[in-house]
Amino acid sequence: MKTIVDNISYTDPEPERITLNSWHELFKNIPEEFIDYYRYYRFFGKTEWNTYLFPPSSFLIYGSRYLRKLKFDNSLASLRLWGFMLSESERLFRARQSGLKIVANMGDLGAIPPLVYSFENTVPFYPDCYWWTPFLNESNVLFDEAKRLGIGDDCCFVRAALGAFSKLAYFPKPDLNIGATGASCDDMAAVLQLTERLGHKIHWFELIHRKNKQTHFNRLNFSKTESHSVEYQEGLKEFFTAEFNCLIPLLEDISGIKFEQQNLKNSILKINKMREIIQDIKHITFSSETAPLPALEIMNLEFMALAGYSDLDESIDILNHLRDTVLERHKLKSGTSAKDSLRIVWVTPPADPLLLNYIEDLGGRLVGTEFVINQALFPLKLNENPVESLADGLINASLMGTAQARAKEVIAQAEKYNAEGVIISNIFASSHCASETYIIKNEIQKKLDIPVLPFDVVAPGKKQMQSQIFNRMAAFMELLRERRKKIYG
Amino acid sequence: MKNRLSSYLTDLRSQRKDELQIKKKNGEIIAGYYCLYSPVEVIEACGAVPVRVMENGSYEDETRGSRFLKSDSCSFCKASLGSLTGSGIYSCIISGNTCDQIRRIHEIISNEIGIPVYLFSNPRTYGKDSTAQMFRSEIKWIIDELTVLTGKKFSEKLLSERVIKWNELRSFLKKVHDMRKSNFPLISGTDMQDLIFTAYFLGPDRFLPVITEIENILNEGNLPETKDPVRIMLGGSICSSDDRLIHNLIEENQNAVIVSDLTCTGVRWFSNLIDVKGTVFENVCDYYHLKMMCPHRRPNYPLFEFAAEQIKQWKPDGMIYRTLKFCHPWTFEARTFKEESGLPVLHLDTDYSTSNIGQLRTRIQAFLEMITAKKEIIIDENNS
């Protein structure tokens, strides 16, 4: 893939997953003009601080020590993605310095940012995503802080967000905190409650359980979302429209800007662009002969859908670049995995990014994901009242419905992309994984009769336990290989 | 520890079990329900018999239910599934969406065990018209579904009658609970827990006729006179009907008595009454939506206010905060209770297994001794 900036070009090498050291060497070939060109918050112009194209080793120095162990896609577009993603903390502090208003969204996983972005001086972000920080930094600092405040190992890794709120060294104190509760995640809700006790006022946003139609329901009417045809019971859309409407005065208050429906429509159009490109990239990657983009980059770009890593415009630009890269690789039938890689659907994002590298080292590739963020992935149907469009999108939320509904999403992808196995990466003691895994596994095996491997991702630093997970993954892949031989000869 | 009261309550429950079997045989709808938020008055007004699903505190039940859940699931959920497998008594299950794990086990109950479940939304937030309205429409839906099942008509008049009866039942329990304010409580925590469960298990039609007998038994005195027992408030996870280990360990030596609690099957269940003036249906909904507090409400400060009021009036010397393993709503609030209650707090995290009885006993007795020693120091200081 050739990228041209200011008449200067750079051509990606043959697709490959490379180490941090290799990127360090490869980076020397990238023209200075590219480093100068790619910036976040471009509306500030070319400042001393808004570049983000660095080799991964730069972030290693800033504390993300785990990067030494990871492998990265060697395209320029992927490098942009990594730099952009890893510079989000810095970007938020710059946003604060520059007078932008910071809105922490928690638990809704992508449903609220379109509304936040409709106010031109507000920036949304997700403290939930700091659950990766202990892994990337190989440090339990955030977990230790959360434990000190009352939440220990018997909670999902999102407890890192509590530590982050306490320390306020990972993001500036938000101007507004919006916390989703209800049919979302109890662990996150408990983290939010304790966060509020630290002095960060939370505006609580209610999520109502989305029912499945059951044969024994005689008196309930159901509709389907316009954005993803997900079934839901009457009354839900109106309720969520009211919840979104409650946020408007709060956003007006912090931004000093009056809400305009047209601004929200424009914001939704942009968000839709982002979501369309993500869906496109995923479809090309999962359906290609050989994976044009590795699993870890797929996860990183999928999580861009939550809030554009706090800069929607630059996110879209990076996604366009990634899509071009993936399209070219697809045309050339080149990619980072072997043609005979085992096809895996991955359920629940692994907090330990190394696992996604490992599945590829074992000869696998991702052909589907259910990363609990369905509400962020599908373009919204723009209605006369755009707030209703937001409500419609929110109803698709992965955790708001039944585990059976989640399984349905997994099955749909597994069927579409001919998956040979499913991996469910849980978090020990998290509120959802404990009770959903049986249901999801059962449904998949009933409908598809393919092997399913559930396991618990271990906390950072527990090397012996991590090697047990590796063993189980290796055994699973051997099973799939043997199975393939039996089926196809 | 068996005494006349506990024997009497056991007999009542045994008779009730037989009655329920007969009712089921005769085609009546036995609606099992989870949680404080399930409106028993509404269930009865629809012609169904409400029975709380809580005969499931045994290790055997927990083991049986484990096949449906991972090892890091809450013990109550596992035991619940274990007890429901092969239970046969429930025509359906009615429940509010409380915690994540309860929400998910209902899928298993419905799909694997085969009992139809009606899961209504129970908003965590409150103080907004939209959430109050949502709760009301969910309860209306429960009414619609239940009346199809029972074939009976629901009316405000019938609901009003049931509210009056249940209020009477709650008032009686409140009266008994008030007796625990005294220095020599007439009822142990274990017996109080059994009394509460029996009351709700029987329902007001069967329970109210026996309250005179219960009062007589109480007045006979069930507790040996212990000089100045350590007064304990029990906090933490739900205590189902078979789950009395902690109660027994606290009260076995008669040097301590549980005078109040925060659990989902204790004092909170009857602390308030439903307003009978005005529109009864709305009052019932407001009662459950606004007055029933628990750790997963957001924000959950009213639960702590409730605790503070109990501490002020029932004057416990300490709190034993027992959480079931992986019970997130209560576990994550342990530290806050420690800091805010103003009491010495002992946090125990356990499951239904009895293998750690020795350790629990040691910790509880040490805690009680510590409090006793502290009290003696205070008495000596006051005297000097």
Tab-separated table of C-alpha atoms in Angstrom, chain B:
chain	number	residue	atom	x	y	z
B	1	MET	CA	-31.050	-24.047	68.310
B	2	LYS	CA	-34.492	-25.565	68.587
B	3	ASN	CA	-36.996	-23.959	70.919
B	4	ARG	CA	-40.755	-23.786	71.093
B	5	LEU	CA	-40.966	-20.919	68.622
B	6	SER	CA	-38.705	-22.462	66.023
B	7	SER	CA	-40.549	-25.808	66.320
B	8	TYR	CA	-43.871	-24.050	65.878
B	9	LEU	CA	-42.642	-22.139	62.828
B	10	THR	CA	-41.190	-25.317	61.333
B	11	ASP	CA	-44.567	-27.043	61.688
B	12	LEU	CA	-46.332	-24.107	60.054
B	13	ARG	CA	-43.978	-24.203	57.085
B	14	SER	CA	-44.336	-27.935	56.733
B	15	GLN	CA	-48.113	-27.635	56.626
B	16	ARG	CA	-47.804	-24.821	54.129
B	17	LYS	CA	-45.656	-26.972	51.830
B	18	ASP	CA	-48.370	-29.600	51.798
B	19	GLU	CA	-51.001	-26.961	51.108
B	20	LEU	CA	-49.007	-25.601	48.200
B	21	GLN	CA	-48.759	-29.066	46.679
B	22	ILE	CA	-52.529	-29.420	46.919
B	23	LYS	CA	-53.071	-25.963	45.465
B	24	LYS	CA	-50.771	-26.813	42.570
B	25	LYS	CA	-52.643	-30.062	41.995
B	26	ASN	CA	-55.912	-28.164	41.964
B	27	GLY	CA	-54.652	-25.935	39.195
B	28	GLU	CA	-53.720	-22.863	41.181
B	29	ILE	CA	-50.804	-20.834	39.916
B	30	ILE	CA	-47.857	-20.919	42.287
B	31	ALA	CA	-45.770	-17.914	41.328
B	32	GLY	CA	-42.250	-18.197	42.641
B	33	TYR	CA	-40.565	-14.845	43.050
B	34	TYR	CA	-37.111	-13.518	43.697
B	35	CYS	CA	-36.263	-10.442	45.579
B	36	LEU	CA	-37.866	-7.745	47.698
B	37	TYR	CA	-39.058	-5.913	44.630
B	38	SER	CA	-41.574	-8.509	43.575
B	39	PRO	CA	-45.020	-7.091	44.447
B	40	VAL	CA	-46.665	-9.905	46.379
B	41	GLU	CA	-49.912	-7.951	46.711
B	42	VAL	CA	-50.195	-7.707	42.940
B	43	ILE	CA	-49.427	-11.396	42.489
B	44	GLU	CA	-52.199	-12.309	44.930
B	45	ALA	CA	-54.602	-9.824	43.392
B	46	CYS	CA	-54.086	-11.622	40.084
B	47	GLY	CA	-55.182	-14.862	41.713
B	48	ALA	CA	-51.765	-16.471	42.010
B	49	VAL	CA	-49.978	-17.661	45.138
B	50	PRO	CA	-46.665	-15.855	45.689
B	51	VAL	CA	-43.847	-17.997	47.114
B	52	ARG	CA	-40.384	-16.545	47.461
B	53	VAL	CA	-37.730	-18.774	45.962
B	54	MET	CA	-35.375	-19.121	48.877
B	55	GLU	CA	-35.341	-22.692	50.071
B	56	ASN	CA	-31.883	-23.078	48.687
B	57	GLY	CA	-29.102	-22.396	51.151
B	58	SER	CA	-27.552	-25.831	51.150
B	59	TYR	CA	-24.224	-26.930	49.763
B	60	GLU	CA	-25.973	-29.768	47.957
B	61	ASP	CA	-28.151	-27.308	46.081
B	62	GLU	CA	-25.110	-25.186	45.314
B	63	THR	CA	-23.251	-28.185	43.922
B	64	ARG	CA	-26.242	-29.272	41.853
B	65	GLY	CA	-26.647	-25.824	40.354
B	66	SER	CA	-22.939	-25.443	39.583
B	67	ARG	CA	-23.261	-27.253	36.287
B	68	PHE	CA	-25.078	-24.265	34.844
B	69	LEU	CA	-22.685	-21.606	36.062
B	70	LYS	CA	-18.979	-20.975	36.339
B	71	SER	CA	-17.252	-21.479	39.660
B	72	ASP	CA	-17.066	-17.715	40.151
B	73	SER	CA	-20.836	-17.327	40.292
B	74	CYS	CA	-22.672	-16.294	43.407
B	75	SER	CA	-23.510	-19.181	45.737
B	76	PHE	CA	-27.146	-18.123	46.013
B	77	CYS	CA	-27.599	-18.274	42.244
B	78	LYS	CA	-25.989	-21.684	42.019
B	79	ALA	CA	-28.049	-23.026	44.916
B	80	SER	CA	-31.168	-21.514	43.460
B	81	LEU	CA	-30.729	-23.345	40.188
B	82	GLY	CA	-29.878	-26.497	42.072
B	83	SER	CA	-33.032	-26.324	44.160
B	84	LEU	CA	-35.262	-25.553	41.196
B	85	THR	CA	-34.066	-28.555	39.226
B	86	GLY	CA	-36.734	-31.100	39.910
B	87	SER	CA	-38.632	-28.793	42.242
B	88	GLY	CA	-41.975	-29.043	40.476
B	89	ILE	CA	-43.801	-26.614	42.742
B	90	TYR	CA	-43.597	-23.410	40.708
B	91	SER	CA	-45.946	-22.678	37.831
B	92	CYS	CA	-43.896	-19.664	36.905
B	93	ILE	CA	-41.225	-17.329	38.241
B	94	ILE	CA	-41.718	-13.589	38.614
B	95	SER	CA	-38.702	-11.462	39.246
B	96	GLY	CA	-37.286	-8.011	38.908
B	97	ASN	CA	-34.035	-7.391	37.106
B	98	THR	CA	-31.859	-6.935	40.154
B	99	CYS	CA	-28.262	-8.049	39.782
B	100	ASP	CA	-26.551	-9.356	36.628
B	101	GLN	CA	-26.376	-12.904	37.843
B	102	ILE	CA	-30.030	-13.082	38.871
B	103	ARG	CA	-30.910	-11.659	35.472
B	104	ARG	CA	-28.948	-14.378	33.707
B	105	ILE	CA	-30.087	-17.322	35.804
B	106	HIS	CA	-33.608	-16.563	34.695
B	107	GLU	CA	-32.638	-17.501	31.181
B	108	ILE	CA	-31.386	-20.812	32.512
B	109	ILE	CA	-34.537	-21.314	34.578
B	110	SER	CA	-36.659	-20.662	31.528
B	111	ASN	CA	-34.640	-22.488	28.871
B	112	GLU	CA	-33.009	-25.343	30.769
B	113	ILE	CA	-35.236	-26.036	33.751
B	114	GLY	CA	-38.432	-25.251	31.867
B	115	ILE	CA	-40.224	-22.905	34.243
B	116	PRO	CA	-41.665	-19.854	32.453
B	117	VAL	CA	-40.095	-16.649	33.731
B	118	TYR	CA	-41.550	-13.146	33.712
B	119	LEU	CA	-38.630	-10.817	34.313
B	120	PHE	CA	-39.799	-7.264	34.871
B	121	SER	CA	-37.520	-4.276	34.689
B	122	ASN	CA	-36.687	-2.815	38.020
B	123	PRO	CA	-34.958	0.514	37.409
B	124	ARG	CA	-31.857	1.115	39.494
B	125	THR	CA	-32.274	4.854	39.350
B	126	TYR	CA	-35.148	6.708	40.952
B	127	GLY	CA	-36.517	10.179	41.377
B	128	LYS	CA	-37.365	10.526	37.698
B	129	ASP	CA	-40.857	10.314	36.219
B	130	SER	CA	-39.564	8.082	33.453
B	131	THR	CA	-38.258	5.377	35.798
B	132	ALA	CA	-41.381	5.476	37.967
B	133	GLN	CA	-43.485	5.212	34.823
B	134	MET	CA	-41.335	2.366	33.485
B	135	PHE	CA	-41.750	0.429	36.724
B	136	ARG	CA	-45.521	0.903	36.658
B	137	SER	CA	-45.800	-0.285	33.082
B	138	GLU	CA	-43.686	-3.341	33.901
B	139	ILE	CA	-45.954	-4.250	36.816
B	140	LYS	CA	-48.989	-3.719	34.571
B	141	TRP	CA	-47.409	-6.195	32.170
B	142	ILE	CA	-46.984	-8.695	35.030
B	143	ILE	CA	-50.662	-8.257	35.830
B	144	ASP	CA	-51.618	-8.846	32.204
B	145	GLU	CA	-49.545	-12.016	31.974
B	146	LEU	CA	-50.551	-13.417	35.357
B	147	THR	CA	-54.262	-12.917	34.779
B	148	VAL	CA	-53.949	-14.904	31.547
B	149	LEU	CA	-52.301	-17.705	33.536
B	150	THR	CA	-54.762	-17.678	36.408
B	151	GLY	CA	-57.850	-16.917	34.342
B	152	LYS	CA	-58.902	-14.480	37.064
B	153	LYS	CA	-59.644	-10.786	36.918
B	154	PHE	CA	-57.471	-8.184	38.569
B	155	SER	CA	-59.099	-5.186	40.226
B	156	GLU	CA	-57.992	-2.210	42.304
B	157	LYS	CA	-60.471	-3.324	44.976
B	158	LEU	CA	-58.852	-6.739	45.220
B	159	LEU	CA	-55.426	-5.159	45.264
B	160	SER	CA	-56.505	-2.832	48.049
B	161	GLU	CA	-57.692	-5.789	50.125
B	162	ARG	CA	-54.400	-7.571	49.653
B	163	VAL	CA	-52.422	-4.455	50.521
B	164	ILE	CA	-54.290	-4.142	53.812
B	165	LYS	CA	-53.545	-7.771	54.657
B	166	TRP	CA	-49.868	-7.573	53.758
B	167	ASN	CA	-49.545	-4.313	55.678
B	168	GLU	CA	-50.945	-6.109	58.706
B	169	LEU	CA	-48.376	-8.854	58.263
B	170	ARG	CA	-45.575	-6.312	57.938
B	171	SER	CA	-46.867	-4.418	60.983
B	172	PHE	CA	-46.716	-7.553	63.067
B	173	LEU	CA	-43.166	-8.230	62.007
B	174	LYS	CA	-42.287	-4.624	62.769
B	175	LYS	CA	-43.793	-5.034	66.222
B	176	VAL	CA	-41.645	-8.087	66.893
B	177	HIS	CA	-38.594	-6.344	65.474
B	178	ASP	CA	-39.252	-3.405	67.814
B	179	MET	CA	-39.036	-5.809	70.744
B	180	ARG	CA	-35.404	-6.325	69.814
B	181	LYS	CA	-34.634	-2.800	70.908
B	182	SER	CA	-34.808	-3.933	74.486
B	183	ASN	CA	-31.717	-4.967	76.412
B	184	PHE	CA	-33.102	-8.478	76.621
B	185	PRO	CA	-34.580	-9.169	73.216
B	186	LEU	CA	-37.357	-11.719	73.347
B	187	ILE	CA	-36.341	-13.288	70.084
B	188	SER	CA	-33.014	-14.376	68.680
B	189	GLY	CA	-31.835	-13.301	65.261
B	190	THR	CA	-32.132	-16.874	64.041
B	191	ASP	CA	-35.732	-17.116	65.136
B	192	MET	CA	-36.507	-13.681	63.748
B	193	GLN	CA	-35.152	-14.758	60.385
B	194	ASP	CA	-37.323	-17.887	60.550
B	195	LEU	CA	-40.322	-15.822	61.603
B	196	ILE	CA	-39.918	-13.462	58.658
B	197	PHE	CA	-39.532	-16.302	56.231
B	198	THR	CA	-42.517	-18.134	57.686
B	199	ALA	CA	-44.671	-15.019	57.503
B	200	TYR	CA	-43.930	-14.477	53.840
B	201	PHE	CA	-44.097	-18.185	53.036
B	202	LEU	CA	-47.546	-18.511	54.570
B	203	GLY	CA	-48.835	-15.200	53.329
B	204	PRO	CA	-51.204	-13.070	55.387
B	205	ASP	CA	-54.274	-15.326	55.014
B	206	ARG	CA	-52.509	-18.176	56.760
B	207	PHE	CA	-50.149	-16.209	58.945
B	208	LEU	CA	-52.353	-13.535	60.497
B	209	PRO	CA	-54.602	-16.099	62.265
B	210	VAL	CA	-51.564	-17.492	64.137
B	211	ILE	CA	-49.941	-14.264	65.278
B	212	THR	CA	-51.631	-14.411	68.689
B	213	GLU	CA	-50.117	-17.832	69.292
B	214	ILE	CA	-46.726	-16.535	68.165
B	215	GLU	CA	-46.999	-13.567	70.503
B	216	ASN	CA	-47.834	-15.879	73.395
B	217	ILE	CA	-44.802	-18.018	72.652
B	218	LEU	CA	-42.615	-14.934	72.452
B	219	ASN	CA	-43.885	-13.661	75.764
B	220	GLU	CA	-43.024	-16.979	77.367
B	221	GLY	CA	-39.430	-16.051	76.621
B	222	ASN	CA	-37.341	-17.975	74.149
B	223	LEU	CA	-33.956	-16.714	75.057
B	224	PRO	CA	-32.172	-17.718	78.211
B	225	GLU	CA	-31.518	-14.595	80.179
B	226	THR	CA	-28.064	-13.542	79.236
B	227	LYS	CA	-26.508	-10.636	80.998
B	228	ASP	CA	-25.838	-7.956	78.470
B	229	PRO	CA	-25.376	-9.981	75.288
B	230	VAL	CA	-23.323	-8.455	72.488
B	231	ARG	CA	-25.801	-6.851	70.104
B	232	ILE	CA	-25.020	-7.597	66.493
B	233	MET	CA	-26.326	-6.193	63.268
B	234	LEU	CA	-26.076	-8.659	60.399
B	235	GLY	CA	-25.197	-7.110	57.051
B	236	GLY	CA	-24.503	-8.464	53.628
B	237	SER	CA	-25.888	-10.983	51.200
B	238	ILE	CA	-29.244	-12.674	51.173
B	239	CYS	CA	-29.920	-15.353	53.801
B	240	SER	CA	-32.119	-18.016	52.289
B	241	SER	CA	-34.210	-20.296	54.449
B	242	ASP	CA	-31.603	-23.073	54.744
B	243	ASP	CA	-28.813	-20.585	55.322
B	244	ARG	CA	-28.521	-20.190	59.088
B	245	LEU	CA	-24.878	-20.983	59.642
B	246	ILE	CA	-23.804	-17.435	60.421
B	247	HIS	CA	-26.814	-16.839	62.657
B	248	ASN	CA	-26.058	-20.017	64.595
B	249	LEU	CA	-22.374	-19.225	64.933
B	250	ILE	CA	-23.158	-15.754	66.275
B	251	GLU	CA	-25.803	-16.856	68.745
B	252	GLU	CA	-24.724	-20.384	69.697
B	253	ASN	CA	-23.022	-19.404	72.945
B	254	GLN	CA	-25.799	-17.039	73.959
B	255	ASN	CA	-23.281	-14.298	74.507
B	256	ALA	CA	-24.525	-12.463	71.429
B	257	VAL	CA	-27.821	-11.785	69.734
B	258	ILE	CA	-28.655	-10.417	66.299
B	259	VAL	CA	-30.884	-7.409	66.863
B	260	SER	CA	-31.188	-6.120	63.331
B	261	ASP	CA	-30.034	-6.804	59.793
B	262	LEU	CA	-29.647	-5.361	56.326
B	263	THR	CA	-30.136	-8.544	54.336
B	264	CYS	CA	-32.594	-9.046	51.507
B	265	THR	CA	-34.635	-11.493	53.549
B	266	GLY	CA	-34.745	-9.561	56.796
B	267	VAL	CA	-35.812	-6.241	58.172
B	268	ARG	CA	-35.894	-4.332	54.871
B	269	TRP	CA	-38.649	-6.628	53.691
B	270	PHE	CA	-41.155	-5.176	56.142
B	271	SER	CA	-39.778	-1.860	57.289
B	272	ASN	CA	-42.265	0.242	55.411
B	273	LEU	CA	-45.970	0.027	54.730
B	274	ILE	CA	-47.849	0.684	51.550
B	275	ASP	CA	-49.977	3.812	51.575
B	276	VAL	CA	-53.637	2.810	51.401
B	277	LYS	CA	-54.991	6.253	50.555
B	278	GLY	CA	-55.401	7.295	46.959
B	279	THR	CA	-54.705	5.111	43.918
B	280	VAL	CA	-53.621	1.793	45.357
B	281	PHE	CA	-51.836	0.531	42.247
B	282	GLU	CA	-49.647	3.639	42.117
B	283	ASN	CA	-49.002	3.393	45.837
B	284	VAL	CA	-47.900	-0.213	45.463
B	285	CYS	CA	-45.566	0.733	42.632
B	286	ASP	CA	-44.157	3.678	44.563
B	287	TYR	CA	-43.618	1.457	47.582
B	288	TYR	CA	-41.514	-1.013	45.643
B	289	HIS	CA	-39.800	1.471	43.388
B	290	LEU	CA	-39.061	4.199	45.913
B	291	LYS	CA	-39.083	2.762	49.398
B	292	MET	CA	-37.273	-0.504	48.806
B	293	MET	CA	-33.559	0.220	48.854
B	294	CYS	CA	-30.653	-2.058	48.210
B	295	PRO	CA	-26.965	-1.787	47.283
B	296	HIS	CA	-27.498	-1.827	43.553
B	297	ARG	CA	-29.808	1.189	43.466
B	298	ARG	CA	-28.020	4.170	42.012
B	299	PRO	CA	-27.110	6.059	43.973
B	300	ASN	CA	-27.403	3.718	46.936
B	301	TYR	CA	-27.128	6.242	49.765
B	302	PRO	CA	-30.680	5.482	51.035
B	303	LEU	CA	-29.508	1.990	51.999
B	304	PHE	CA	-26.852	3.535	54.201
B	305	GLU	CA	-29.418	5.931	55.632
B	306	PHE	CA	-31.587	2.946	56.470
B	307	ALA	CA	-28.617	1.257	58.125
B	308	ALA	CA	-27.844	4.397	60.123
B	309	GLU	CA	-31.424	4.539	61.391
B	310	GLN	CA	-31.345	0.879	62.405
B	311	ILE	CA	-28.050	1.445	64.220
B	312	LYS	CA	-29.439	4.494	65.995
B	313	GLN	CA	-32.547	2.741	67.215
B	314	TRP	CA	-31.447	-0.845	67.761
B	315	LYS	CA	-28.027	0.089	69.067
B	316	PRO	CA	-25.938	-2.825	67.896
B	317	ASP	CA	-22.438	-3.081	69.323
B	318	GLY	CA	-20.991	-4.372	66.102
B	319	MET	CA	-21.780	-5.537	62.603
B	320	ILE	CA	-21.039	-8.904	61.105
B	321	TYR	CA	-21.088	-8.407	57.375
B	322	ARG	CA	-21.435	-11.745	55.660
B	323	THR	CA	-21.154	-11.830	51.892
B	324	LEU	CA	-21.647	-14.863	49.735
B	325	LYS	CA	-18.722	-15.490	47.449
B	326	PHE	CA	-19.020	-13.481	44.245
B	327	CYS	CA	-22.065	-11.557	45.473
B	328	HIS	CA	-20.964	-8.299	43.908
B	329	PRO	CA	-23.584	-5.782	45.026
B	330	TRP	CA	-22.851	-6.448	48.707
B	331	THR	CA	-19.148	-7.300	48.531
B	332	PHE	CA	-18.219	-4.033	46.891
B	333	GLU	CA	-19.950	-2.035	49.604
B	334	ALA	CA	-18.221	-3.755	52.520
B	335	ARG	CA	-15.579	-1.095	52.923
B	336	THR	CA	-18.158	1.692	52.839
B	337	PHE	CA	-20.152	0.031	55.592
B	338	LYS	CA	-16.963	-0.348	57.607
B	339	GLU	CA	-16.219	3.330	57.250
B	340	GLU	CA	-19.684	4.769	57.602
B	341	SER	CA	-21.456	2.585	60.144
B	342	GLY	CA	-19.431	3.787	63.112
B	343	LEU	CA	-19.387	0.190	64.332
B	344	PRO	CA	-16.673	-2.432	64.489
B	345	VAL	CA	-17.320	-4.540	61.397
B	346	LEU	CA	-16.270	-8.111	60.742
B	347	HIS	CA	-16.445	-9.012	57.053
B	348	LEU	CA	-16.829	-12.703	56.257
B	349	ASP	CA	-16.857	-13.925	52.680
B	350	THR	CA	-18.067	-17.477	52.355
B	351	ASP	CA	-20.234	-19.916	50.439
B	352	TYR	CA	-22.638	-22.627	51.557
B	353	SER	CA	-19.968	-25.180	52.211
B	354	THR	CA	-19.475	-26.102	55.864
B	355	SER	CA	-15.811	-26.939	55.529
B	356	ASN	CA	-14.777	-23.608	56.987
B	357	ILE	CA	-17.079	-23.660	60.019
B	358	GLY	CA	-14.126	-23.792	62.383
B	359	GLN	CA	-12.500	-20.729	60.882
B	360	LEU	CA	-15.755	-18.794	60.831
B	361	ARG	CA	-16.458	-19.720	64.430
B	362	THR	CA	-13.005	-18.593	65.541
B	363	ARG	CA	-13.303	-15.274	63.765
B	364	ILE	CA	-16.803	-14.610	65.037
B	365	GLN	CA	-15.982	-15.509	68.624
B	366	ALA	CA	-12.843	-13.394	68.549
B	367	PHE	CA	-14.897	-10.502	67.220
B	368	LEU	CA	-17.505	-10.934	69.949
B	369	GLU	CA	-14.824	-11.148	72.605
B	370	MET	CA	-13.236	-7.982	71.322
B	371	ILE	CA	-16.537	-6.146	71.542
B	372	THR	CA	-17.215	-7.547	75.021
B	373	ALA	CA	-13.808	-6.391	76.193
B	374	LYS	CA	-14.421	-2.964	74.726
B	375	LYS	CA	-17.786	-2.712	76.447
B	376	GLU	CA	-16.234	-3.696	79.781
B	377	ILE	CA	-13.582	-1.028	79.411
B	378	ILE	CA	-16.269	1.555	78.735
B	379	ILE	CA	-18.299	0.407	81.757
B	380	ASP	CA	-15.194	0.584	83.961
B	381	GLU	CA	-14.398	4.051	82.661
B	382	ASN	CA	-17.937	5.215	83.321
B	383	ASN	CA	-17.880	3.794	86.828
B	384	SER	CA	-14.573	5.390	87.661
